Short mmCIF file of C-alpha atoms in Angstrom, two decimals:
data_model
loop_
_atom_site.label_atom_id
_atom_site.label_comp_id
_atom_site.label_asym_id
_atom_site.label_seq_id
_atom_site.Cartn_x
_atom_site.Cartn_y
_atom_site.Cartn_z
CA MET A 12 58.24 85.65 -3.49
CA GLY A 13 55.43 86.59 -1.25
CA PHE A 14 52.56 87.05 -3.85
CA ASP A 15 53.43 83.15 -4.96
CA SER A 16 53.68 82.06 -1.57
CA GLU A 17 50.07 84.03 -1.17
CA GLN A 18 49.10 82.01 -3.99
CA GLN A 19 50.19 78.59 -2.92
CA GLN A 20 48.04 79.39 0.50
CA GLN A 21 45.11 79.90 -1.45
CA SER A 22 45.13 77.40 -3.76
CA CYS A 23 45.97 74.92 -1.10
CA SER A 24 42.74 76.57 1.02
CA SER A 25 40.31 76.29 -1.89
CA SER A 26 41.56 72.30 -2.23
CA SER A 27 40.83 71.68 1.07
CA TRP A 28 37.88 73.11 1.17
CA ASN A 29 36.71 70.80 -2.28
CA LEU A 30 37.97 67.89 -0.27
CA ARG A 31 36.27 68.69 2.60
CA LYS A 32 32.98 69.11 0.23
CA GLN A 33 33.45 66.43 -1.48
CA ALA A 34 33.23 64.48 2.03
CA LEU A 35 30.42 66.16 3.10
CA ILE A 36 28.71 65.41 -0.05
CA GLN A 37 29.43 61.63 0.28
CA ASP A 38 28.02 61.48 4.04
CA LEU A 39 25.25 63.45 3.62
CA SER A 40 24.27 61.05 0.88
CA GLN A 41 24.83 57.99 2.74
CA LYS A 42 22.57 59.37 5.70
CA LEU A 43 19.68 59.68 2.89
CA ASN A 44 20.58 55.87 1.57
CA ASN A 45 20.35 54.45 4.87
CA GLY A 46 16.87 52.67 4.47
CA ASP A 47 16.99 51.89 8.62
CA GLY A 48 18.33 55.98 9.41
CA ASP A 49 15.99 58.35 11.02
CA LEU A 50 13.67 60.08 9.62
CA GLU A 51 14.90 63.68 11.38
CA ALA A 52 18.30 62.88 10.24
CA LYS A 53 17.35 62.62 6.77
CA ILE A 54 15.14 65.55 6.91
CA GLN A 55 18.16 67.48 8.46
CA ALA A 56 20.77 65.96 5.68
CA ALA A 57 17.81 67.34 3.25
CA LYS A 58 18.13 70.63 4.74
CA ASP A 59 22.01 70.61 4.24
CA ILE A 60 21.83 69.69 0.61
CA ARG A 61 19.90 72.63 -0.40
CA LYS A 62 21.82 74.94 1.34
CA LEU A 63 25.43 73.06 0.22
CA ALA A 64 23.30 72.84 -3.64
CA LYS A 65 23.55 76.85 -3.61
CA SER A 66 27.25 77.43 -3.68
CA SER A 67 27.73 75.96 -7.96
CA ILE A 68 26.74 74.14 -10.39
CA LYS A 69 29.55 71.57 -10.09
CA THR A 70 28.20 71.10 -6.22
CA ARG A 71 24.37 70.22 -7.78
CA SER A 72 26.13 67.87 -10.52
CA ASN A 73 28.50 66.60 -7.80
CA PHE A 74 25.32 65.41 -5.30
CA ALA A 75 23.22 64.17 -7.97
CA VAL A 76 26.39 61.44 -9.00
CA ALA A 77 26.62 60.76 -5.40
CA GLY A 78 22.80 59.66 -5.65
CA VAL A 79 21.21 61.56 -3.85
CA VAL A 80 18.13 62.59 -5.74
CA GLN A 81 16.15 59.22 -5.57
CA PRO A 82 16.19 59.19 -1.71
CA LEU A 83 14.69 62.80 -2.25
CA VAL A 84 12.07 62.25 -4.44
CA SER A 85 11.16 59.26 -2.40
CA MET A 86 10.33 61.31 0.84
CA LEU A 87 8.00 63.98 -1.48
CA SER A 88 5.26 61.23 -0.51
CA SER A 89 6.35 60.96 3.04
CA SER A 90 3.54 60.96 5.97
CA ASN A 91 5.52 63.39 7.64
CA LEU A 92 5.09 67.18 5.77
CA ASP A 93 8.56 68.29 7.34
CA ALA A 94 10.22 65.90 5.56
CA ARG A 95 8.61 66.49 2.38
CA GLU A 96 9.12 70.39 2.39
CA ALA A 97 12.95 69.28 3.21
CA ALA A 98 13.17 67.06 -0.04
CA LEU A 99 10.87 69.51 -2.19
CA LEU A 100 13.01 72.55 -1.11
CA ALA A 101 16.47 70.28 -2.04
CA LEU A 102 15.08 69.30 -5.40
CA LEU A 103 14.49 72.80 -6.05
CA ASN A 104 18.06 73.95 -5.60
CA LEU A 105 19.56 70.89 -7.59
CA ALA A 106 17.45 71.83 -10.21
CA VAL A 107 18.32 75.11 -10.60
CA ARG A 108 20.33 76.03 -13.88
CA ASN A 109 21.07 72.14 -14.12
CA GLU A 110 19.37 70.66 -16.80
CA ARG A 111 21.07 66.93 -16.23
CA ASN A 112 19.57 67.55 -12.41
CA LYS A 113 16.03 69.06 -13.96
CA VAL A 114 15.78 64.92 -15.82
CA LYS A 115 17.06 62.55 -13.27
CA ILE A 116 14.42 63.98 -11.06
CA VAL A 117 11.47 63.76 -13.58
CA ALA A 118 13.30 60.54 -14.19
CA SER A 119 13.34 59.13 -10.53
CA GLY A 120 9.65 59.30 -10.27
CA ALA A 121 8.71 63.28 -8.73
CA VAL A 122 5.92 64.59 -10.74
CA PRO A 123 3.65 62.61 -9.36
CA PRO A 124 3.61 63.68 -5.96
CA LEU A 125 4.75 66.83 -6.69
CA VAL A 126 0.83 66.85 -8.46
CA GLY A 127 -0.13 65.15 -5.69
CA LEU A 128 0.93 68.23 -3.70
CA LEU A 129 -0.59 70.84 -5.85
CA THR A 130 -3.47 69.27 -4.62
CA PHE A 131 -2.52 70.38 -0.77
CA GLN A 132 -4.67 72.39 1.40
CA ASN A 133 -1.12 73.68 2.86
CA GLY A 134 0.06 76.76 0.89
CA SER A 135 3.44 76.56 1.34
CA LEU A 136 3.74 72.91 0.04
CA ARG A 137 1.19 73.97 -2.60
CA GLU A 138 3.32 76.68 -3.58
CA LEU A 139 6.37 75.10 -3.68
CA ALA A 140 5.28 72.18 -5.84
CA THR A 141 4.27 74.94 -8.69
CA ALA A 142 7.33 76.11 -8.33
CA ALA A 143 9.25 72.68 -8.86
CA ILE A 144 6.73 72.14 -11.99
CA LEU A 145 7.83 75.49 -13.41
CA THR A 146 12.13 74.87 -13.05
CA LEU A 147 10.77 70.89 -14.09
CA SER A 148 9.02 72.20 -17.31
CA ALA A 149 12.04 74.51 -18.27
CA SER A 150 13.45 71.12 -20.09
CA ALA A 151 12.00 70.34 -22.90
CA SER A 152 12.80 66.26 -22.61
CA ASN A 153 10.58 66.88 -19.32
CA LYS A 154 7.17 68.73 -20.79
CA PRO A 155 5.65 65.62 -22.16
CA VAL A 156 5.79 63.60 -18.16
CA ILE A 157 4.46 66.57 -16.87
CA ALA A 158 2.31 67.59 -19.17
CA ALA A 159 0.70 63.62 -18.96
CA SER A 160 0.46 63.82 -15.58
CA GLY A 161 -2.85 65.99 -14.89
CA ALA A 162 -0.63 68.85 -13.92
CA ALA A 163 -2.42 71.51 -16.43
CA PRO A 164 -6.22 71.37 -14.33
CA LEU A 165 -4.60 71.72 -11.08
CA LEU A 166 -2.02 74.64 -12.02
CA VAL A 167 -5.71 76.33 -13.98
CA GLN A 168 -7.08 76.02 -10.38
CA ILE A 169 -3.68 77.95 -8.92
CA LEU A 170 -4.33 80.89 -11.36
CA SER A 171 -7.98 81.66 -9.24
CA SER A 172 -7.16 80.76 -5.25
CA GLY A 173 -2.87 80.42 -5.54
CA THR A 174 -0.42 83.14 -3.81
CA VAL A 175 0.48 85.56 -5.68
CA GLN A 176 4.15 83.88 -6.28
CA GLY A 177 2.14 80.94 -6.90
CA LYS A 178 -0.12 82.29 -9.83
CA VAL A 179 3.38 83.48 -11.39
CA ASP A 180 4.88 80.55 -10.92
CA ALA A 181 1.56 78.74 -12.72
CA VAL A 182 1.75 80.97 -15.79
CA THR A 183 4.69 80.32 -16.39
CA ALA A 184 4.96 76.74 -15.76
CA LEU A 185 1.57 76.81 -18.08
CA TYR A 186 3.71 78.49 -20.39
CA ASN A 187 6.50 76.01 -20.98
CA LEU A 188 3.73 73.30 -21.15
CA SER A 189 1.85 75.35 -24.30
CA THR A 190 5.07 75.63 -25.67
CA CYS A 191 4.33 71.48 -26.97
CA THR A 192 1.37 71.93 -29.59
CA GLY A 193 0.39 68.04 -27.97
CA ASN A 194 0.28 70.04 -24.13
CA LEU A 195 -2.50 72.84 -25.66
CA THR A 196 -6.03 70.95 -25.24
CA PRO A 197 -5.78 70.19 -21.60
CA ILE A 198 -4.64 73.62 -21.00
CA VAL A 199 -7.88 75.09 -23.05
CA ALA A 200 -10.05 72.36 -22.04
CA ALA A 201 -9.13 73.40 -18.20
CA GLY A 202 -10.47 76.73 -18.46
CA ALA A 203 -7.13 78.89 -18.62
CA VAL A 204 -8.36 81.80 -19.97
CA PRO A 205 -10.86 84.01 -17.80
CA PRO A 206 -8.45 83.48 -15.12
CA LEU A 207 -5.35 84.73 -17.53
CA LEU A 208 -7.26 87.93 -18.81
CA SER A 209 -8.48 88.38 -14.83
CA LEU A 210 -4.82 88.09 -14.00
CA LEU A 211 -3.63 90.55 -16.72
CA LYS A 212 -6.45 93.04 -16.13
CA GLU A 213 -5.32 93.60 -12.63
CA CYS A 214 -1.29 93.21 -13.33
CA LYS A 215 0.80 96.19 -14.63
CA LYS A 216 0.37 95.76 -18.17
CA TYR A 217 4.76 96.80 -18.92
CA SER A 218 5.44 94.19 -16.32
CA LYS A 219 7.02 90.45 -17.29
CA PHE A 220 4.29 88.82 -15.68
CA ALA A 221 2.02 90.63 -18.31
CA GLU A 222 4.48 89.68 -20.68
CA LYS A 223 4.26 85.80 -19.75
CA THR A 224 0.48 86.22 -19.97
CA THR A 225 0.20 87.41 -22.87
CA ALA A 226 2.38 85.02 -24.44
CA LEU A 227 0.25 82.31 -23.19
CA LEU A 228 -2.75 84.11 -24.14
CA GLU A 229 -1.53 84.57 -27.85
CA ILE A 230 -0.36 80.62 -27.90
CA LEU A 231 -4.08 79.98 -26.79
CA SER A 232 -5.74 82.33 -29.08
CA ASN A 233 -5.16 80.40 -31.85
CA PHE A 234 -7.78 77.55 -30.57
CA VAL A 235 -11.50 78.13 -31.24
CA GLU A 236 -12.07 76.95 -27.69
CA GLY A 237 -9.87 80.25 -26.55
CA GLN A 238 -10.92 82.70 -28.82
CA VAL A 239 -14.42 81.85 -27.87
CA ALA A 240 -13.03 81.89 -23.99
CA ILE A 241 -11.30 84.97 -24.72
CA SER A 242 -14.46 87.11 -26.57
CA ASP A 243 -16.77 85.83 -23.68
CA SER A 244 -14.85 86.57 -20.56
CA GLU A 245 -16.19 90.28 -19.40
CA GLY A 246 -14.09 92.68 -20.40
CA GLY A 247 -11.51 90.24 -22.21
CA ILE A 248 -11.45 91.90 -25.59
CA LEU A 249 -11.07 95.13 -23.49
CA THR A 250 -8.42 93.95 -21.56
CA ILE A 251 -6.21 93.13 -24.75
CA VAL A 252 -6.46 96.10 -26.42
CA GLU A 253 -5.60 98.10 -22.64
CA THR A 254 -2.47 96.14 -23.20
CA VAL A 255 -1.75 97.43 -26.40
CA GLU A 256 -1.85 101.05 -25.60
CA ASP A 257 0.00 100.60 -22.13
CA GLY A 258 1.75 97.35 -22.35
CA SER A 259 5.49 96.80 -22.93
CA LEU A 260 7.28 95.99 -26.25
CA VAL A 261 7.15 92.16 -25.13
CA SER A 262 3.06 92.27 -23.92
CA THR A 263 2.18 94.90 -26.89
CA GLU A 264 3.33 92.49 -29.51
CA HIS A 265 1.68 89.51 -27.72
CA ALA A 266 -1.32 91.72 -27.49
CA VAL A 267 -1.64 92.90 -30.89
CA GLY A 268 -1.00 89.22 -31.65
CA ILE A 269 -3.87 87.79 -30.13
CA LEU A 270 -6.60 90.45 -31.36
CA LEU A 271 -4.77 89.80 -35.26
CA SER A 272 -5.64 86.01 -34.02
CA LEU A 273 -9.21 86.46 -33.45
CA CYS A 274 -10.20 88.85 -36.59
CA GLN A 275 -8.29 86.91 -38.73
CA SER A 276 -10.32 83.29 -37.83
CA CYS A 277 -13.86 85.05 -38.00
CA ARG A 278 -13.82 88.40 -39.26
CA SER A 279 -17.69 88.77 -39.51
CA LYS A 280 -17.48 87.97 -35.72
CA TYR A 281 -14.56 89.30 -34.24
CA ARG A 282 -14.43 92.67 -36.16
CA GLU A 283 -17.30 94.73 -34.85
CA LEU A 284 -15.76 93.69 -31.09
CA ILE A 285 -12.43 95.24 -31.44
CA LEU A 286 -13.28 97.86 -32.85
CA LYS A 287 -16.15 98.57 -30.18
CA GLU A 288 -13.85 98.95 -27.50
CA GLY A 289 -11.75 101.81 -29.30
CA ALA A 290 -8.57 99.38 -30.63
CA ILE A 291 -7.77 101.98 -33.31
CA PRO A 292 -5.53 105.03 -31.38
CA GLY A 293 -3.20 102.39 -29.84
CA LEU A 294 -2.81 99.91 -32.70
CA LEU A 295 -2.24 103.36 -34.73
CA ARG A 296 0.59 104.01 -32.08
CA LEU A 297 2.03 100.62 -32.32
CA THR A 298 2.61 100.95 -36.08
CA ALA A 299 5.37 103.52 -35.30
CA GLU A 300 6.44 102.26 -32.03
CA GLY A 301 6.21 98.66 -31.53
CA THR A 302 8.91 96.13 -32.30
CA PRO A 303 8.81 95.29 -35.84
CA THR A 304 6.66 91.85 -35.26
CA ALA A 305 4.31 94.03 -33.24
CA GLN A 306 3.92 96.90 -36.07
CA GLU A 307 3.73 94.74 -39.27
CA ARG A 308 0.29 92.77 -37.10
CA ALA A 309 -1.01 96.46 -36.31
CA ARG A 310 -0.84 96.78 -39.38
CA THR A 311 -2.18 93.89 -40.75
CA LEU A 312 -5.21 94.38 -38.19
CA LEU A 313 -5.69 97.72 -39.30
CA ASP A 314 -6.47 96.49 -42.49
CA LEU A 315 -8.89 94.32 -41.22
CA LEU A 316 -9.86 96.41 -39.52
CA ARG A 317 -10.42 99.24 -42.21
CA ASP A 318 -11.61 97.04 -44.92
CA SER A 319 -15.76 97.35 -45.10
CA PRO A 320 -17.17 99.29 -47.88
CA SER A 321 -19.85 99.95 -45.38
CA GLU A 322 -17.61 100.79 -42.68
CA LYS A 323 -17.78 104.37 -41.36
CA LYS A 324 -14.41 106.05 -42.01
CA LEU A 325 -12.54 108.24 -39.47
CA PRO A 326 -13.24 112.02 -40.19
CA SER A 327 -9.66 112.98 -41.84
CA ALA A 328 -9.03 115.80 -39.12
CA VAL A 329 -9.68 112.82 -35.69
CA LEU A 330 -7.45 110.37 -37.72
CA GLU A 331 -5.10 113.04 -38.24
CA SER A 332 -5.38 114.41 -34.69
CA ILE A 333 -4.54 110.53 -33.58
CA VAL A 334 -1.54 110.14 -35.45
CA TYR A 335 -0.23 113.73 -34.50
CA ASP A 336 -0.95 112.25 -30.90
CA ILE A 337 1.30 109.42 -31.77
CA ALA A 338 3.83 111.35 -33.50
CA THR A 339 4.73 113.76 -30.52
CA ARG A 340 5.02 110.87 -28.15
CA VAL A 341 7.26 109.18 -30.47
CA ASP A 342 10.29 111.93 -31.43
CA GLY A 343 8.50 115.42 -29.10
CA ALA A 344 6.59 118.25 -30.09
CA ASP A 345 9.46 119.62 -32.30
CA LYS A 346 9.36 116.76 -34.94
CA ALA A 347 5.59 115.95 -34.35
CA ALA A 348 4.95 117.89 -37.42
CA GLU A 349 7.11 116.02 -39.61
CA THR A 350 6.53 112.48 -38.12
CA ALA A 351 3.10 112.22 -38.43
CA LYS A 352 3.46 113.37 -41.71
CA ARG A 353 5.66 110.29 -42.92
CA LEU A 354 2.87 108.47 -41.09
CA LEU A 355 0.01 109.56 -42.39
CA ARG A 356 1.54 109.09 -46.00
CA ASP A 357 2.89 105.61 -44.99
CA MET A 358 -0.94 105.14 -44.08
CA VAL A 359 -2.15 106.19 -47.20
CA HIS A 360 0.68 104.11 -49.33
CA ARG A 361 0.23 101.07 -47.44
CA SER A 362 -3.97 101.64 -48.28
CA MET A 363 -3.15 102.28 -51.93
CA GLU A 364 -0.79 98.79 -52.24
CA LEU A 365 -4.12 97.56 -51.00
CA SER A 366 -6.66 98.65 -53.26
CA MET A 367 -4.67 97.82 -56.22
CA SER A 368 -3.90 94.45 -55.16
CA ARG A 369 -7.88 93.94 -54.55
CA ILE A 370 -8.22 95.56 -58.22
CA GLN A 371 -5.10 92.65 -59.67
CA VAL A 372 -7.87 90.24 -57.69
CA ARG A 373 -10.64 90.77 -59.36
CA ALA A 374 -9.27 91.35 -62.78
CA ALA A 375 -7.51 87.43 -62.00
CA SER A 376 -10.62 86.32 -61.14
CA CYS A 377 -12.91 87.29 -64.23
CA THR A 378 -13.74 85.60 -67.11
CA PRO A 379 -13.17 86.76 -70.93
CA SER A 380 -16.50 87.83 -71.29
CA GLU A 381 -16.59 89.67 -67.84
CA ALA A 382 -13.18 91.31 -68.40
CA PRO A 383 -14.13 95.65 -69.46
CA SER A 384 -13.17 96.10 -73.09
CA ALA A 385 -9.99 98.21 -73.95
#
């Protein structure tokens, strides 16, 4: 009986708190929607919404139903900077893990004032606006609206001049926008590649930030303009090669994808540039240690880098040394010899397959008069 009584008390307490919370939500909504209300009262209401919105997804939804989104969006255009900041923080919390609220915020007209804040000299507001665009751009239906707003060039500027957190958020926001094909041209045209390469060069190659940066660069490397920007940037290809060598499983997969995209687009132009930066050892290691996608990409790229009659072949002793070093890292010194043999055997097998494929292609292209006699 004592346990049941305790449960009933907890249930009543919870129900009472929910009722008080709902009453508070309505009260805050009324303060925001009071057209003649005191601005300071609205700022305080926005701050209270920010705090309460942290409690649960249901609370965030209840706030939206109560009609707080539109007045908060209107506050983003206030001449009072405190009002803008309070509204921005409240909207950020309302949007977290709530798809409907993200869509409602954009539908209420939040994007133009947010883009305006990206041009502010006020670092705090600029950073918060970047975070808001990042959060809102996670929704697929919001991406076209944000892309059409002219946000991309401003986000690219933040890659060079923003705070550390601002740069991180700008990269992720640009990545979100880049997943829609129509949004890529403005990002490339805004000159995103050089600052992205600089950020990748400076950061730890195995970090989450490197993963997001290489993911965005891989998408941009599918454009001719993106490819040219990568090769023309000082140390650009070297930075990608270093990521292949030192990155996480995710960033190495993207990095080798970038190099492969370059080489496949114009092998005669990019092959020597990639070889010059010493890509072979990292690619060989990736064929053994990478994700399945990275392994396949590395093998394909190695084939493109080697497939040339005039190419100077690696001395067998050098190749064996590289493969043995890879094998030692993968399976340890005890099993290195066995692993190295397997890797070399696989490489030889792959080379024979490619050679046979070329012979078949040449044979199929011969006319009857050109075909060798039996």
